[in-house]
Amino acid sequence: MALRRAANIIEKWDHLFHIVGQHEEIIKKRWSNKSKPKRKALLLEAWPNMSAMHCPDVARWMSKSPGPTPIPEGRHDKFLEPFLWPYINLEDMCKTDSLLSMLNSRARCAPDTFVSADLLSINFGIRVGIIPQIDLRRHFMIFRGRDRPETYGQLYSSDDNHDDIKSEPTRFFYTPGDGLCILHIQSRIYEFLFGCCTLILHDMPPEMFFPAPHTNPPDTPARTKSEGTEILSDTEFKERYKEQGDADFGRVVTLVKAELSRAEDHLLALREDPGYFVASMKDRYEHMHERLLDNNDEPHPTSLNGQADVFSGEVIRFQVVEAVEHVSRLRELIGADSPAFSPDRDLPSKLTDALFDANHFILRSMRSFLKKDIFRLGVYCSPPIRGQFRRPSLGNLYPTVENLPVIQWYNSDFTEAKETLLKLLDMVTNGAMLTVMGYRGIVTEIDLLIKRASELKHLISPWVAEKISTIGVLLECLHQIRLFEPWILGYEMQYFHHKDEREQIWQDAHRSCTRLFSNELQFWHGLSPLLDNFKDEAFDYPTQKPPSEKVTVAKRLAEDTLDTFWTAVVRSLKNNNALPSRPAFVFCLDLQRTPVWTEPPKATKKGKKKADKIEDAFDKLMIEVRKENAMMMKERKKTSSAEDSPIESFQVDKRTLKVFDVLLFDGPDPSRLGEVSWADFVHSMTDTGLDATKMFGYVWLFRPSDLESDVGDGILLMEPYNTGKLTHVMARHYGRRLRAVYGWKRDMFTLAS
C-alpha cells in the first residue's frame, strides 16, 4: 500500500507540474470567474462529500460525546476525513486564493517539501486520540530528497548500515506511523488537485495537458517581503495552502526585544504613572477568582465588609508579581544566534545549542506564563463570561497559588459560536492543549472566529485579549524556529537526553522569580490601605484638567502615594532576594514628577491683537509650542558639530500630525487634547515608514520597512479593545513608549507641503 501511494503521489505531481506550468493563467482566470455555487459543485465533483465548514476536525471533536468514540465499521476513512484533511473544506476552498495557491505550490514544489506541514496539519487528530498510531519500533522512513516511488517514504531499520542513512546527517526521519499518514494524506491531495485541473480545463484534450519534450515550466515566483499592513491570522490561513517558508530569525529577535520593551514599559508605567497604575489594578481586580460566585450563588468572603484589605492585597500581589516576573523571563530570551546552513549537514555544536536553547527558553517562558492556571482563572472570571462559571465554596479566604480553586461550568445555554469560542479560550489557557493545532493554530482560529462572528468580540475582555496577544507573540517565535528544518526536528530527542540539565539551567536563571509569590501574604495585604481600595476620589490624578495650583497639589499627592507604595514593595522584594536584575534596573530609572506649582507669568499686551483672533485657547497654545520647538530646532542646528548625526525629521500628512500632537504633546495644558482612533494611529505609524503587522489577539507590531532592518527596533502596541479609540491614559503611555524606543519628539514632525 505504501509503495502504491508513493507511486500515485509522484505520478500525479508530475502531471500537475506540467499542467500548471503551461496553463496556470487559464486556470486562474476560469476559477476566478466562477460563482461560488459553481466552485462548490466543481469541488464536490473532485472530492465527493467534502467537509462543509472551516476547521471540520475541531468541530467534529467538540460535537462528539465524552470518552472514546468508536469508528463505525466500514467507514474508517470517512470518519477520519475531517482530521486527516482539515484544510480541505468547502468554506475555505471556495475562496478564490485557496485552491489557486495550493495548485501553484503543490505543482511547482516537490512532494517532500510539504511532508512536515502535512504531518503538522493532522496534529490535532493525533493529540486528541482520534487518528490511530502505528507503532513499529526501531524503524523509520525518509522522504527528503526522494523523487522516485521506490525511495519516497522508504522504510529503514535502525540496525541498518545503509548508505542512504549515512547521507541523512541531520536525521530528517519519520516514524512508520507518521510516514504512512503522510503518504495517505498526500496521495488524496494530489488526486484532488489533478481532478480540479481536469475539471477546470474540461474542454482541453488530454494531449494538450502536457508540453512538448524538453519544455520547462516557469520557475516558482519568489516570495516577497510584505509591505504596509499585514494581518497575521489572514497570513497564517493563506500559508496553509502554500509551501512552507524559511525561518525568519530576524522576526524572532524583533518580537522578543519588542515584547521585553513592552513588559518593561508596563512595569515602569506602574511605577511612575498613578493613573496607569490605578487603571491596571482595577483591570486585574475584575479578573480575580474572588469575583466569582460559589456553587450556592454566594460571593467570596473577601468581598464582604472587613475583608476588603485582603482582597485588595491579593490584587496587588498578582499585578506586581506578574509584571516583574514577565520582564525577568523575557530578558533571558535575548541573545540567541541566527544560524543559516545547508540542510545537508549538521550545524556546528555551538549553533545547535543556541537553537535548542532559544526554543527551550521560549517554551518555558510560555509555560510559566500559563502556570498554576492563573491565566485560565482570569479568563473564567472576566466580566463578560463570569456568569457562566462558579467556584467551589472555600473555607480558606485566600488559597495559595499552588491550590487555586477548580472552576466549574454553571450555564451551558450557549449558541454554537459562543461555545466554540469558550472552548478555544479553554484550549489557549491550557498548556497541554495550546499547541494541539500547531504553534499558530488556536490563536489563529480565535481571530478568524471573531472575524466571522463579530458579536463574539465582546466576550473577550481587554485584559484577556492582552494576555492572548502575549501568548501569540511567543507562539509566533516558536513557529519561526520550527521552520528551521531539518535541524529543529532534533530538539525533542536532544531535550529527552538533557532534560534535567536544561531544566536546571532554567531554574538557576529564574531563581529569584520563584521567590516572588512566596513573599508573605500579610505584606501584600498590608499595602492595600495605602491605595484606599483604589477609590477614584481618594486617588485622583487629574492629568486632563487645566494646570492650576489645586491640580498640581492633587497630582503631587497621588505621585507621593505611589512612591510610598513602590518603596515598600521594592524594599521587601530585595530583602527576600525576590527582585530579578532586569526589573531592579527598571525601578532605578528616573521618574517624571510634577514640579511644585508656580504662578505663570502674566501675558504682556504686546501682540494681543493678533492673539485675539484665535478663539480656541488650545490652538493658540499649540502655535506657541510649535514656535518654541522651531526655535529650539534652529538653535540645535547652529550648535551641532559636523560629525554629529542629523536629527531625524518626518514630513507627514495632516491626519498623522494630529495624532502626534496628542501622543507627543509637549505643552503645559493637556486638557483640550482630543481622542485618537486606532485607525488614525496605524495610519500615522505607517506614514513614518514603519510596517504594521496585526499579531494574534490585539497586539500590533510596528517595525522599519527597510529590508535590511530585520533586527531593527520594533514596538508592540495593544489595539484598544471594543472601543477603537485610545484613552487619555493609554495615549500618554504610548507617547512615552515611542519616545523611549524611537526617540521621537513632537518637533520632529512637520506638515508635508
PDB file of N, CA and C in Angstrom, residues 317-365:
ATOM      1  N   ARG A 317      -0.765  41.819  44.889  1.00  0.00           N
ATOM      2  CA  ARG A 317       0.199  40.715  44.806  1.00  0.00           C
ATOM      3  C   ARG A 317       0.290  40.159  43.384  1.00  0.00           C
ATOM      4  N   PHE A 318      -0.848  39.848  42.785  1.00  0.00           N
ATOM      5  CA  PHE A 318      -0.843  39.263  41.445  1.00  0.00           C
ATOM      6  C   PHE A 318      -0.337  40.266  40.407  1.00  0.00           C
ATOM      7  N   GLN A 319      -0.786  41.519  40.505  1.00  0.00           N
ATOM      8  CA  GLN A 319      -0.400  42.510  39.499  1.00  0.00           C
ATOM      9  C   GLN A 319       1.098  42.783  39.537  1.00  0.00           C
ATOM     10  N   VAL A 320       1.659  42.991  40.700  1.00  0.00           N
ATOM     11  CA  VAL A 320       3.086  43.297  40.825  1.00  0.00           C
ATOM     12  C   VAL A 320       3.937  42.102  40.408  1.00  0.00           C
ATOM     13  N   VAL A 321       3.605  40.931  40.919  1.00  0.00           N
ATOM     14  CA  VAL A 321       4.402  39.737  40.626  1.00  0.00           C
ATOM     15  C   VAL A 321       4.378  39.417  39.140  1.00  0.00           C
ATOM     16  N   GLU A 322       3.207  39.500  38.513  1.00  0.00           N
ATOM     17  CA  GLU A 322       3.115  39.187  37.082  1.00  0.00           C
ATOM     18  C   GLU A 322       3.941  40.156  36.253  1.00  0.00           C
ATOM     19  N   ALA A 323       3.907  41.443  36.598  1.00  0.00           N
ATOM     20  CA  ALA A 323       4.666  42.435  35.837  1.00  0.00           C
ATOM     21  C   ALA A 323       6.168  42.233  35.999  1.00  0.00           C
ATOM     22  N   VAL A 324       6.623  42.014  37.232  1.00  0.00           N
ATOM     23  CA  VAL A 324       8.056  41.825  37.493  1.00  0.00           C
ATOM     24  C   VAL A 324       8.555  40.535  36.850  1.00  0.00           C
ATOM     25  N   GLU A 325       7.795  39.463  37.007  1.00  0.00           N
ATOM     26  CA  GLU A 325       8.218  38.156  36.504  1.00  0.00           C
ATOM     27  C   GLU A 325       8.306  38.149  34.982  1.00  0.00           C
ATOM     28  N   HIS A 326       7.364  38.797  34.312  1.00  0.00           N
ATOM     29  CA  HIS A 326       7.347  38.798  32.846  1.00  0.00           C
ATOM     30  C   HIS A 326       8.589  39.486  32.292  1.00  0.00           C
ATOM     31  N   VAL A 327       8.992  40.600  32.912  1.00  0.00           N
ATOM     32  CA  VAL A 327      10.212  41.284  32.473  1.00  0.00           C
ATOM     33  C   VAL A 327      11.421  40.380  32.636  1.00  0.00           C
ATOM     34  N   SER A 328      11.530  39.738  33.778  1.00  0.00           N
ATOM     35  CA  SER A 328      12.701  38.907  34.061  1.00  0.00           C
ATOM     36  C   SER A 328      12.801  37.727  33.105  1.00  0.00           C
ATOM     37  N   ARG A 329      11.700  37.054  32.851  1.00  0.00           N
ATOM     38  CA  ARG A 329      11.748  35.867  31.992  1.00  0.00           C
ATOM     39  C   ARG A 329      12.050  36.243  30.546  1.00  0.00           C
ATOM     40  N   LEU A 330      11.485  37.327  30.061  1.00  0.00           N
ATOM     41  CA  LEU A 330      11.743  37.729  28.678  1.00  0.00           C
ATOM     42  C   LEU A 330      13.197  38.119  28.469  1.00  0.00           C
ATOM     43  N   ARG A 331      13.814  38.678  29.504  1.00  0.00           N
ATOM     44  CA  ARG A 331      15.210  39.104  29.364  1.00  0.00           C
ATOM     45  C   ARG A 331      16.106  37.926  29.024  1.00  0.00           C
ATOM     46  N   GLU A 332      15.789  36.737  29.497  1.00  0.00           N
ATOM     47  CA  GLU A 332      16.627  35.566  29.250  1.00  0.00           C
ATOM     48  C   GLU A 332      16.541  35.083  27.804  1.00  0.00           C
ATOM     49  N   LEU A 333      15.554  35.566  27.050  1.00  0.00           N
ATOM     50  CA  LEU A 333      15.399  35.099  25.672  1.00  0.00           C
ATOM     51  C   LEU A 333      16.288  35.858  24.698  1.00  0.00           C
ATOM     52  N   ILE A 334      16.828  36.998  25.112  1.00  0.00           N
ATOM     53  CA  ILE A 334      17.645  37.810  24.214  1.00  0.00           C
ATOM     54  C   ILE A 334      19.017  37.169  24.044  1.00  0.00           C
ATOM     55  N   GLY A 335      19.500  37.151  22.812  1.00  0.00           N
ATOM     56  CA  GLY A 335      20.884  36.732  22.599  1.00  0.00           C
ATOM     57  C   GLY A 335      21.067  35.460  21.822  1.00  0.00           C
ATOM     58  N   ALA A 336      20.000  34.843  21.316  1.00  0.00           N
ATOM     59  CA  ALA A 336      20.160  33.612  20.535  1.00  0.00           C
ATOM     60  C   ALA A 336      20.761  33.931  19.173  1.00  0.00           C
ATOM     61  N   ASP A 337      21.653  33.054  18.697  1.00  0.00           N
ATOM     62  CA  ASP A 337      22.252  33.234  17.382  1.00  0.00           C
ATOM     63  C   ASP A 337      21.228  32.949  16.291  1.00  0.00           C
ATOM     64  N   SER A 338      21.545  33.392  15.068  1.00  0.00           N
ATOM     65  CA  SER A 338      20.670  33.168  13.927  1.00  0.00           C
ATOM     66  C   SER A 338      21.375  32.285  12.917  1.00  0.00           C
ATOM     67  N   PRO A 339      21.315  30.961  13.078  1.00  0.00           N
ATOM     68  CA  PRO A 339      22.059  30.071  12.204  1.00  0.00           C
ATOM     69  C   PRO A 339      21.478  30.016  10.801  1.00  0.00           C
ATOM     70  N   ALA A 340      22.335  29.760   9.810  1.00  0.00           N
ATOM     71  CA  ALA A 340      21.890  29.625   8.426  1.00  0.00           C
ATOM     72  C   ALA A 340      22.872  28.725   7.699  1.00  0.00           C
ATOM     73  N   PHE A 341      22.546  27.435   7.602  1.00  0.00           N
ATOM     74  CA  PHE A 341      23.450  26.469   6.996  1.00  0.00           C
ATOM     75  C   PHE A 341      22.683  25.541   6.074  1.00  0.00           C
ATOM     76  N   SER A 342      23.417  24.782   5.300  1.00  0.00           N
ATOM     77  CA  SER A 342      22.824  23.839   4.366  1.00  0.00           C
ATOM     78  C   SER A 342      22.150  22.703   5.121  1.00  0.00           C
ATOM     79  N   PRO A 343      20.946  22.291   4.683  1.00  0.00           N
ATOM     80  CA  PRO A 343      20.267  21.166   5.348  1.00  0.00           C
ATOM     81  C   PRO A 343      20.938  19.827   5.106  1.00  0.00           C
ATOM     82  N   ASP A 344      21.979  19.802   4.290  1.00  0.00           N
ATOM     83  CA  ASP A 344      22.665  18.538   4.013  1.00  0.00           C
ATOM     84  C   ASP A 344      23.713  18.192   5.057  1.00  0.00           C
ATOM     85  N   ARG A 345      23.944  19.058   6.023  1.00  0.00           N
ATOM     86  CA  ARG A 345      24.935  18.730   7.043  1.00  0.00           C
ATOM     87  C   ARG A 345      24.489  19.285   8.391  1.00  0.00           C
ATOM     88  N   ASP A 346      25.091  18.748   9.431  1.00  0.00           N
ATOM     89  CA  ASP A 346      24.746  19.169  10.786  1.00  0.00           C
ATOM     90  C   ASP A 346      25.232  20.588  11.048  1.00  0.00           C
ATOM     91  N   LEU A 347      24.573  21.231  12.005  1.00  0.00           N
ATOM     92  CA  LEU A 347      25.046  22.531  12.466  1.00  0.00           C
ATOM     93  C   LEU A 347      26.242  22.349  13.388  1.00  0.00           C
ATOM     94  N   PRO A 348      27.123  23.356  13.442  1.00  0.00           N
ATOM     95  CA  PRO A 348      28.152  23.325  14.486  1.00  0.00           C
ATOM     96  C   PRO A 348      27.495  23.238  15.862  1.00  0.00           C
ATOM     97  N   SER A 349      28.167  22.600  16.784  1.00  0.00           N
ATOM     98  CA  SER A 349      27.559  22.324  18.091  1.00  0.00           C
ATOM     99  C   SER A 349      27.115  23.595  18.806  1.00  0.00           C
ATOM    100  N   LYS A 350      27.888  24.684  18.681  1.00  0.00           N
ATOM    101  CA  LYS A 350      27.511  25.918  19.370  1.00  0.00           C
ATOM    102  C   LYS A 350      26.191  26.470  18.828  1.00  0.00           C
ATOM    103  N   LEU A 351      26.018  26.394  17.499  1.00  0.00           N
ATOM    104  CA  LEU A 351      24.785  26.901  16.918  1.00  0.00           C
ATOM    105  C   LEU A 351      23.611  25.976  17.227  1.00  0.00           C
ATOM    106  N   THR A 352      23.875  24.684  17.278  1.00  0.00           N
ATOM    107  CA  THR A 352      22.822  23.749  17.671  1.00  0.00           C
ATOM    108  C   THR A 352      22.351  24.054  19.089  1.00  0.00           C
ATOM    109  N   ASP A 353      23.303  24.282  19.991  1.00  0.00           N
ATOM    110  CA  ASP A 353      22.945  24.619  21.371  1.00  0.00           C
ATOM    111  C   ASP A 353      22.158  25.926  21.425  1.00  0.00           C
ATOM    112  N   ALA A 354      22.591  26.919  20.624  1.00  0.00           N
ATOM    113  CA  ALA A 354      21.892  28.204  20.615  1.00  0.00           C
ATOM    114  C   ALA A 354      20.458  28.043  20.119  1.00  0.00           C
ATOM    115  N   LEU A 355      20.286  27.232  19.073  1.00  0.00           N
ATOM    116  CA  LEU A 355      18.951  26.995  18.522  1.00  0.00           C
ATOM    117  C   LEU A 355      18.052  26.305  19.540  1.00  0.00           C
ATOM    118  N   PHE A 356      18.558  25.240  20.143  1.00  0.00           N
ATOM    119  CA  PHE A 356      17.759  24.480  21.106  1.00  0.00           C
ATOM    120  C   PHE A 356      17.509  25.289  22.375  1.00  0.00           C
ATOM    121  N   ASP A 357      18.496  26.093  22.796  1.00  0.00           N
ATOM    122  CA  ASP A 357      18.301  26.928  23.986  1.00  0.00           C
ATOM    123  C   ASP A 357      17.187  27.947  23.752  1.00  0.00           C
ATOM    124  N   ALA A 358      17.214  28.585  22.571  1.00  0.00           N
ATOM    125  CA  ALA A 358      16.177  29.570  22.260  1.00  0.00           C
ATOM    126  C   ALA A 358      14.804  28.916  22.262  1.00  0.00           C
ATOM    127  N   ASN A 359      14.701  27.757  21.621  1.00  0.00           N
ATOM    128  CA  ASN A 359      13.425  27.040  21.565  1.00  0.00           C
ATOM    129  C   ASN A 359      12.958  26.650  22.971  1.00  0.00           C
ATOM    130  N   HIS A 360      13.895  26.151  23.783  1.00  0.00           N
ATOM    131  CA  HIS A 360      13.539  25.693  25.128  1.00  0.00           C
ATOM    132  C   HIS A 360      13.131  26.860  26.022  1.00  0.00           C
ATOM    133  N   PHE A 361      13.872  27.957  25.970  1.00  0.00           N
ATOM    134  CA  PHE A 361      13.570  29.086  26.844  1.00  0.00           C
ATOM    135  C   PHE A 361      12.229  29.727  26.480  1.00  0.00           C
ATOM    136  N   ILE A 362      11.906  29.787  25.193  1.00  0.00           N
ATOM    137  CA  ILE A 362      10.609  30.349  24.810  1.00  0.00           C
ATOM    138  C   ILE A 362       9.480  29.433  25.269  1.00  0.00           C
ATOM    139  N   LEU A 363       9.665  28.124  25.097  1.00  0.00           N
ATOM    140  CA  LEU A 363       8.663  27.166  25.576  1.00  0.00           C
ATOM    141  C   LEU A 363       8.452  27.291  27.081  1.00  0.00           C
ATOM    142  N   ARG A 364       9.552  27.404  27.829  1.00  0.00           N
ATOM    143  CA  ARG A 364       9.434  27.500  29.289  1.00  0.00           C
ATOM    144  C   ARG A 364       8.819  28.829  29.706  1.00  0.00           C
ATOM    145  N   SER A 365       9.126  29.898  28.976  1.00  0.00           N
ATOM    146  CA  SER A 365       8.514  31.186  29.289  1.00  0.00           C
ATOM    147  C   SER A 365       7.006  31.116  29.111  1.00  0.00           C
TER     148      SER A 365
END
